[in-house]
PDB file of C-alpha atoms in Angstrom:
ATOM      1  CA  UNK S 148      18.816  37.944  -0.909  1.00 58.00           C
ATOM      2  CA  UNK S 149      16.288  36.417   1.295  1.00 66.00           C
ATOM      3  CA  UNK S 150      13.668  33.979   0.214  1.00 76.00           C
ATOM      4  CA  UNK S 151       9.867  34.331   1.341  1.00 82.00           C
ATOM      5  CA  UNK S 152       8.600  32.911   4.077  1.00 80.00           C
ATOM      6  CA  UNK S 153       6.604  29.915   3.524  1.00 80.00           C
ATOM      7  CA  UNK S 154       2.666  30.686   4.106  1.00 84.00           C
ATOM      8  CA  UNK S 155       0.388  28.556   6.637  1.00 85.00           C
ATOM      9  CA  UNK S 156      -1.838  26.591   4.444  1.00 87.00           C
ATOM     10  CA  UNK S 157       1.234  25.451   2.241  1.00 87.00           C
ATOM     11  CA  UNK S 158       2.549  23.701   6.283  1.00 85.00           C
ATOM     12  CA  UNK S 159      -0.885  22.127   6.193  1.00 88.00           C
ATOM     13  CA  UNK S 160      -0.888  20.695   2.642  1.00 92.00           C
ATOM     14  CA  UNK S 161       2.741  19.160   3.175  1.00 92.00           C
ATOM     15  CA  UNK S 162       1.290  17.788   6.757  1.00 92.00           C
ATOM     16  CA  UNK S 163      -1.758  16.310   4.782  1.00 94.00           C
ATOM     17  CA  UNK S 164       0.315  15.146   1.604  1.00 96.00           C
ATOM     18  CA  UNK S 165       2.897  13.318   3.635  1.00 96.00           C
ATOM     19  CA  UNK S 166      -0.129  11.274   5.923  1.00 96.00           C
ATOM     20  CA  UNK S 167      -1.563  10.278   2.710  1.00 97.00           C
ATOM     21  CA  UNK S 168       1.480   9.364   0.859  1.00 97.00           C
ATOM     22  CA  UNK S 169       2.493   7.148   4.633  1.00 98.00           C
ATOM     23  CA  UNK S 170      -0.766   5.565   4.603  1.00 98.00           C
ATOM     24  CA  UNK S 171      -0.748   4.810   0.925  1.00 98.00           C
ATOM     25  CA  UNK S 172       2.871   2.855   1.114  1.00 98.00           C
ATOM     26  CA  UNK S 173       1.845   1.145   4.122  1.00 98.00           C
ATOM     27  CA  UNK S 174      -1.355  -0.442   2.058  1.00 98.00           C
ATOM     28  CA  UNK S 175       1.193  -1.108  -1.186  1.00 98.00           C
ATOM     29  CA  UNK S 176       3.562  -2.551   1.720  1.00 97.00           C
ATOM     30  CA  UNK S 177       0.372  -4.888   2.980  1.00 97.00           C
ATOM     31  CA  UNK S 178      -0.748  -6.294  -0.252  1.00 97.00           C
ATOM     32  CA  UNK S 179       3.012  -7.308  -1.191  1.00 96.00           C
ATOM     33  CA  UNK S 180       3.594  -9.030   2.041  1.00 95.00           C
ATOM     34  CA  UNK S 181       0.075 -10.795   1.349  1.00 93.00           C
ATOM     35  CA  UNK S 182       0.581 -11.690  -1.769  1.00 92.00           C
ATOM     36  CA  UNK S 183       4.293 -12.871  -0.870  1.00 91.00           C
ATOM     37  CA  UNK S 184       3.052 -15.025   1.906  1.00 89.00           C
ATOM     38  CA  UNK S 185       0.312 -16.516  -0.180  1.00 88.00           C
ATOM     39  CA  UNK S 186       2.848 -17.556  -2.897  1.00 87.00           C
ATOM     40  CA  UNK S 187       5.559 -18.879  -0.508  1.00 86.00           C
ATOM     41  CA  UNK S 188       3.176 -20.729   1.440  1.00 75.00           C
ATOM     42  CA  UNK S 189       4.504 -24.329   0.301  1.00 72.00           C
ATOM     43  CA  UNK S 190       1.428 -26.143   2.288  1.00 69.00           C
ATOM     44  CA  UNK S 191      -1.171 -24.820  -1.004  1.00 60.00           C
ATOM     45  CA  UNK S 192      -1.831 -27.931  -2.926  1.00 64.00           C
ATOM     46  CA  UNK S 193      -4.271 -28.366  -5.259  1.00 64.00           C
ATOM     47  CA  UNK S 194      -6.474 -31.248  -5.186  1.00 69.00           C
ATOM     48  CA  UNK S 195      -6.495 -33.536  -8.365  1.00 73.00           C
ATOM     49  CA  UNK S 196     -10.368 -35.026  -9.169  1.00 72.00           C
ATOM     50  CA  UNK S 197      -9.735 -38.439 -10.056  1.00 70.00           C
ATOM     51  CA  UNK S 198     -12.459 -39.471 -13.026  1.00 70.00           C
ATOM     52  CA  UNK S 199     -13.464 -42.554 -11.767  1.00 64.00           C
ATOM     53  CA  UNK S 200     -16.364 -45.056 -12.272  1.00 59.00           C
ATOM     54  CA  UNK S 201     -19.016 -43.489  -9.514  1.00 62.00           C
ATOM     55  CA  UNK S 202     -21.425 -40.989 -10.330  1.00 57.00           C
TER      56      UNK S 202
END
């Protein structure tokens, strides 16, 4: 029992699926090491207004 051969455009499909599908985990993969950085970064401070007597 033989299986059919696969037909051209379904090659092409695959081709084009599996670009997107790279590009698409290398953008996931970009905003997790963003956002990983930006919270691990132990420089952030935020600055405390003091309520003082000058206006």
């Amino acid at each position: 029992m033989s299986f059919r051969q696969e037909h051209e455009l379904h090659k092409r499909r695959f081709g084009r699926n599996l670009g997107l599908g790279v590009i698409l985990v290398g953008l996931v993969a970009l905003v997790f090491g963003l956002t990983v950085v930006k919270v691990s970064n132990d420089d952030f401070s935020v600055e405390t207004q003091v309520s003082g007597g000058q206006n």
